[in-house]
PDB file of C-alpha atoms in Angstrom:
ATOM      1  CA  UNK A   1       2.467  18.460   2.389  1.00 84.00           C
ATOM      2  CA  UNK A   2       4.747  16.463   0.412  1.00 86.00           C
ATOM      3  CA  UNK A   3       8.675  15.707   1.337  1.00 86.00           C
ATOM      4  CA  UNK A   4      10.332  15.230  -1.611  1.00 87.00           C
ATOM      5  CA  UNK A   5      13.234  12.785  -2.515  1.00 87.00           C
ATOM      6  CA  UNK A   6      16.199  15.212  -4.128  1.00 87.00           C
ATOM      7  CA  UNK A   7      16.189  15.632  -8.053  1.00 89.00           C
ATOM      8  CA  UNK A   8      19.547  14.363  -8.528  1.00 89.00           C
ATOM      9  CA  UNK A   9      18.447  10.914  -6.918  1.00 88.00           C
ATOM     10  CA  UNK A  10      14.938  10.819  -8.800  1.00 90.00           C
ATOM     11  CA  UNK A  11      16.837  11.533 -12.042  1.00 92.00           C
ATOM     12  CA  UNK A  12      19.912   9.453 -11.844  1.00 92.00           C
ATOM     13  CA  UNK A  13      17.077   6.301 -10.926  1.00 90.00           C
ATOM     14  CA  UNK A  14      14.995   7.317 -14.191  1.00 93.00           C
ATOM     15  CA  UNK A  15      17.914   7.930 -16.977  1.00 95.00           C
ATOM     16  CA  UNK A  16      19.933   4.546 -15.225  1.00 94.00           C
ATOM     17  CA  UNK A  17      16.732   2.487 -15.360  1.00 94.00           C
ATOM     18  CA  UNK A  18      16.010   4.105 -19.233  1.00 95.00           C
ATOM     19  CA  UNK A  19      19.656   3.304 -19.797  1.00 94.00           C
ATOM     20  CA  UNK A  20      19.482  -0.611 -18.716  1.00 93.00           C
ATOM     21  CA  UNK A  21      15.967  -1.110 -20.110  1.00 94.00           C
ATOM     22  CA  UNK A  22      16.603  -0.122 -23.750  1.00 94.00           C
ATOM     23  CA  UNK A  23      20.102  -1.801 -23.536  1.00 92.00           C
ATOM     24  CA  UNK A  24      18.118  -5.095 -22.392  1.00 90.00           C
ATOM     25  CA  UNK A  25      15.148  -4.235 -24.656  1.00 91.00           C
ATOM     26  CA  UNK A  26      17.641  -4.399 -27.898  1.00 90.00           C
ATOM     27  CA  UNK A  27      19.623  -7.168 -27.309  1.00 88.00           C
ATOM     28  CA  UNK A  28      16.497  -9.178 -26.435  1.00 87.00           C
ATOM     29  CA  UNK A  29      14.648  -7.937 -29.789  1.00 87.00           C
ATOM     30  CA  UNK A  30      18.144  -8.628 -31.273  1.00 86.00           C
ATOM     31  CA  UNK A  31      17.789 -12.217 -30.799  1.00 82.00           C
ATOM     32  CA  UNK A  32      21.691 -12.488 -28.505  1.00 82.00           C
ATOM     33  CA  UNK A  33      20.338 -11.787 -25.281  1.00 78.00           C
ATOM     34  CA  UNK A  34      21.495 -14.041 -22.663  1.00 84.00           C
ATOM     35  CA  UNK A  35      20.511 -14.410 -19.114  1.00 89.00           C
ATOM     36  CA  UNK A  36      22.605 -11.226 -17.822  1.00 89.00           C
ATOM     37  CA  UNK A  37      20.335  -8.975 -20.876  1.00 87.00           C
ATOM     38  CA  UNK A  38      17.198 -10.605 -19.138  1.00 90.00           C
ATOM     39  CA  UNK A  39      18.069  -9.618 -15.882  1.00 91.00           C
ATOM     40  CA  UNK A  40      19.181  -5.847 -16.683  1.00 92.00           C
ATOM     41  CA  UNK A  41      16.079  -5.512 -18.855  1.00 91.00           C
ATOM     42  CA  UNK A  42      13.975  -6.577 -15.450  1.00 94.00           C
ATOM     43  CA  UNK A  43      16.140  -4.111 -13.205  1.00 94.00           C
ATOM     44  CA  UNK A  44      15.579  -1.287 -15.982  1.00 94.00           C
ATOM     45  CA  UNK A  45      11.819  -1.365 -15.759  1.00 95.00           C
ATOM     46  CA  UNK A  46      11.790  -1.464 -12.359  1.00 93.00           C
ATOM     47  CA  UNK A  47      14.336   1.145 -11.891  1.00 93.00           C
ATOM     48  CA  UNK A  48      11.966   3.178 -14.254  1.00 94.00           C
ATOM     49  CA  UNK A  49       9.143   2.285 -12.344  1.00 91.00           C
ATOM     50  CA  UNK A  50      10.374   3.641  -8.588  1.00 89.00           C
ATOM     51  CA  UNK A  51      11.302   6.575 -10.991  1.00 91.00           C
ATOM     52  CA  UNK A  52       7.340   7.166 -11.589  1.00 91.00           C
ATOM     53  CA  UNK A  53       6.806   6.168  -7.987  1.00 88.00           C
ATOM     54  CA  UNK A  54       8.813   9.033  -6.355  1.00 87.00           C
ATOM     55  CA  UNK A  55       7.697  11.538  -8.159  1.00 88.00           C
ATOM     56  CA  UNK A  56       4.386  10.984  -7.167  1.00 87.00           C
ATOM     57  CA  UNK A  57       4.599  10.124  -3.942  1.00 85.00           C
ATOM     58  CA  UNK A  58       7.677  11.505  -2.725  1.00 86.00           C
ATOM     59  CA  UNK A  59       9.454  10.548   0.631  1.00 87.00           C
ATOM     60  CA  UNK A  60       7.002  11.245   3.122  1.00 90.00           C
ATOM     61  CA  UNK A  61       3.632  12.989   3.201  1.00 89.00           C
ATOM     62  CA  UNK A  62       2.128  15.481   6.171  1.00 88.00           C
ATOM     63  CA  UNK A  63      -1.376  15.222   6.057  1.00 90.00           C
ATOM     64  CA  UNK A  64      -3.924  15.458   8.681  1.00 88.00           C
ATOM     65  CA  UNK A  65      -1.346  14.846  11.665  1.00 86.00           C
ATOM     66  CA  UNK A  66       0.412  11.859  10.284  1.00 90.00           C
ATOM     67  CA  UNK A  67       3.364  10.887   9.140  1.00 90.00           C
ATOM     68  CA  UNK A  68       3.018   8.780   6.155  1.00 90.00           C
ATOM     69  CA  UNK A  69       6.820   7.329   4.455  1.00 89.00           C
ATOM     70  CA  UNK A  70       6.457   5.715   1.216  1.00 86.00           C
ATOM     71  CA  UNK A  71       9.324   2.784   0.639  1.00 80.00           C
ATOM     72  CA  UNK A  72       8.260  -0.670   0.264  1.00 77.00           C
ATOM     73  CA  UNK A  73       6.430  -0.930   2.597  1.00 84.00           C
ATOM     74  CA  UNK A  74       4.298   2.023   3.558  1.00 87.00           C
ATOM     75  CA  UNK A  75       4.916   3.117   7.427  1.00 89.00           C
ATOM     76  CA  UNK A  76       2.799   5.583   9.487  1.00 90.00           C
ATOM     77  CA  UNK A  77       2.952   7.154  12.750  1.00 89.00           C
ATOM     78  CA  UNK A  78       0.933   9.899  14.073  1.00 89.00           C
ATOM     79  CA  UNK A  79       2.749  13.716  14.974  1.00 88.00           C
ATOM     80  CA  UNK A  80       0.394  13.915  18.168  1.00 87.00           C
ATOM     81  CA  UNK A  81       2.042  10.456  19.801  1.00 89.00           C
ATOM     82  CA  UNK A  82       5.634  11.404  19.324  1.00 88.00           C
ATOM     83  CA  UNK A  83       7.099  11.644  22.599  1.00 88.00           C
ATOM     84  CA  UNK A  84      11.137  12.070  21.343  1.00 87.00           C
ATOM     85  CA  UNK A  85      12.962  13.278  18.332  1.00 87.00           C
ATOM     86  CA  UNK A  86      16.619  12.307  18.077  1.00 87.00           C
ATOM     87  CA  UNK A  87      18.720  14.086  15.200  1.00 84.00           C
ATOM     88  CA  UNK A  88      21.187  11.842  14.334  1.00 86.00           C
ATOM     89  CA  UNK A  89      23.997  12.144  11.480  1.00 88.00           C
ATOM     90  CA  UNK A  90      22.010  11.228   7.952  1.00 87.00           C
ATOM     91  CA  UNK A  91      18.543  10.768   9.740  1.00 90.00           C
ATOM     92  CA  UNK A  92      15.766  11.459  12.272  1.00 90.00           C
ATOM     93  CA  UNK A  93      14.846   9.195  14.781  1.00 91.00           C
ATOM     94  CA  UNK A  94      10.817   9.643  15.604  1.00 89.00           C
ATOM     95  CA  UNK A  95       9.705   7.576  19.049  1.00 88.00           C
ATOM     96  CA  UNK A  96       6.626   7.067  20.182  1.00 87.00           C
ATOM     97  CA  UNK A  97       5.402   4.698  22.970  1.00 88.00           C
ATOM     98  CA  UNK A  98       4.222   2.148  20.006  1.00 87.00           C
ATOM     99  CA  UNK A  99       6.703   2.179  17.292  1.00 87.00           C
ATOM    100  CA  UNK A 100      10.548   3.638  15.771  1.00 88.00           C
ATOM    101  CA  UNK A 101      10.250   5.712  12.990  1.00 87.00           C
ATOM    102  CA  UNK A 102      13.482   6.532  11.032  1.00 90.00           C
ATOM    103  CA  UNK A 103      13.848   9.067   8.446  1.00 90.00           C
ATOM    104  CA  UNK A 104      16.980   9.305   5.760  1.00 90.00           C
ATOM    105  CA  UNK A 105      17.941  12.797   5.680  1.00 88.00           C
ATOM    106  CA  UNK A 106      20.213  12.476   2.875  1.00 88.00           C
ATOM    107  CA  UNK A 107      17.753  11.802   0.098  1.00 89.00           C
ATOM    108  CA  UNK A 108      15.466  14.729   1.028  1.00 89.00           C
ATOM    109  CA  UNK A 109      15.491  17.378  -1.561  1.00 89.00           C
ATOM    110  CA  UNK A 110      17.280  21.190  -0.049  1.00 87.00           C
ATOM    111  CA  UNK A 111      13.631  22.739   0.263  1.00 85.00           C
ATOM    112  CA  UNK A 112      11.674  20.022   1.050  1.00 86.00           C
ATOM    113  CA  UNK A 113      14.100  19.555   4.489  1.00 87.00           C
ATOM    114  CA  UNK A 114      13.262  22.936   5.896  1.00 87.00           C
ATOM    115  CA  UNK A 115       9.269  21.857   5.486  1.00 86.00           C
ATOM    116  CA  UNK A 116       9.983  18.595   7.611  1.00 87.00           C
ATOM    117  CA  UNK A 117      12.240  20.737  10.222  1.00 86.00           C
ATOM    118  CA  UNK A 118       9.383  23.358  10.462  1.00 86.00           C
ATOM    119  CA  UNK A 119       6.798  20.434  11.083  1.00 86.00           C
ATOM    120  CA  UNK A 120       8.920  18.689  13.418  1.00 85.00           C
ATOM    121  CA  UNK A 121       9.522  22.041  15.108  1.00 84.00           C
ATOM    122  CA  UNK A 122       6.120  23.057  15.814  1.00 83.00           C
ATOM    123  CA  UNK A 123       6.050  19.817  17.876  1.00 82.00           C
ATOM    124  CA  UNK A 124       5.007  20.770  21.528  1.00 79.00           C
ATOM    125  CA  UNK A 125       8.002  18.780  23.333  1.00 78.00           C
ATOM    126  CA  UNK A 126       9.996  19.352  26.070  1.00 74.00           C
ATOM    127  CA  UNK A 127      13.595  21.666  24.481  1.00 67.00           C
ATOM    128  CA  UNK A 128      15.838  18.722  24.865  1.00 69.00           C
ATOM    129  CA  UNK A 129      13.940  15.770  23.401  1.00 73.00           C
ATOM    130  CA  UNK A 130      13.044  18.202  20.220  1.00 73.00           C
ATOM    131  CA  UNK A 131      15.853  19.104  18.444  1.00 77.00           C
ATOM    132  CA  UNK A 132      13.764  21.481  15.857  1.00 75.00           C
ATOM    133  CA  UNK A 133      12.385  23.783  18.002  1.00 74.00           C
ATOM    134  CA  UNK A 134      14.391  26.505  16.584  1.00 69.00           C
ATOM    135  CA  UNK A 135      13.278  25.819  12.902  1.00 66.00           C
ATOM    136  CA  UNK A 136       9.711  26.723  13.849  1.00 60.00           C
ATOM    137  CA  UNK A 137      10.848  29.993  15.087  1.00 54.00           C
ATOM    138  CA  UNK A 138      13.547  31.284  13.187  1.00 48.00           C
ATOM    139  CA  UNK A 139      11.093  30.186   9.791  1.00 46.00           C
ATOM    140  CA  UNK A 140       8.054  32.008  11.381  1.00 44.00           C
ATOM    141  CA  UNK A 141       9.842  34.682  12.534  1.00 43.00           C
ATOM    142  CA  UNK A 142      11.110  35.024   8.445  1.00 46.00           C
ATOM    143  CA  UNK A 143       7.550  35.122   7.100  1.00 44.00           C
ATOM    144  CA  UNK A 144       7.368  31.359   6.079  1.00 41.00           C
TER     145      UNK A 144
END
């Protein structure tokens, strides 16, 4: 299952990073570019590049019991070795006895949220260090 980043953020990275490329792109072909047209060409294609990225990959994946986040730097922790979930405003903080594992709420798309509630939900923790339990009732209970 794949966590989405929201559209607005996905599309706002692509048209800004068109946007600055082209700009950069015709000044250079132009022959007037200076250093500042070098460096927004650069931060266009790469702005067009994490556009490609996170619509691939997304956020964060669910797959087999883990936890994958896709950033820099891709981060993993397994769903069976979290011992704590702390909702906190603008993320979710994931513990486990090895590692921290932060998520950014506010650039998960509307739909894909409820997924990663349900998920962390169905989590069998104690009521007070899981936050979600009621997600994974009240959506089964509605025929999710």
């Amino acid at each position: 299952m794949k966590i989405q980043y929201s559209k607005s953020r996905v599309f706002l990275n692509g048209a800004l990073g068109a946007a600055f490329a082209i700009f950069g792109a015709l000044k250079a072909f132009e022959g007037t570019a200076g250093f500042i047209h070098y460096v927004q060409l650069i931060l266009g294609i790469l702005m067009v590049g994490s556009f490609f990225l996170e619509r691939k990959f997304g956020y964060l994946s669910i797959e087999d019991g883990i936890l994958t986040k896709y950033s820099l730097r891709k981060r993993s922790i397994s769903l069976s070795t979290i011992n704590r979930i702390q909702s906190l405003p603008g993320r979710i903080k994931l513990t486990s006895p090895e590692t921290n594992f932060s998520i950014n709420t506010s650039v998960i798309d509307k739909e894909s949220i409820k997924d990663l509630y349900r998920v962390l939900g169905s989590l069998e923790l104690e009521s007070q260090k899981n936050p979600f339990i009621g997600w994974c009732r009240a959506i089964s209970s509605e025929g999710w």
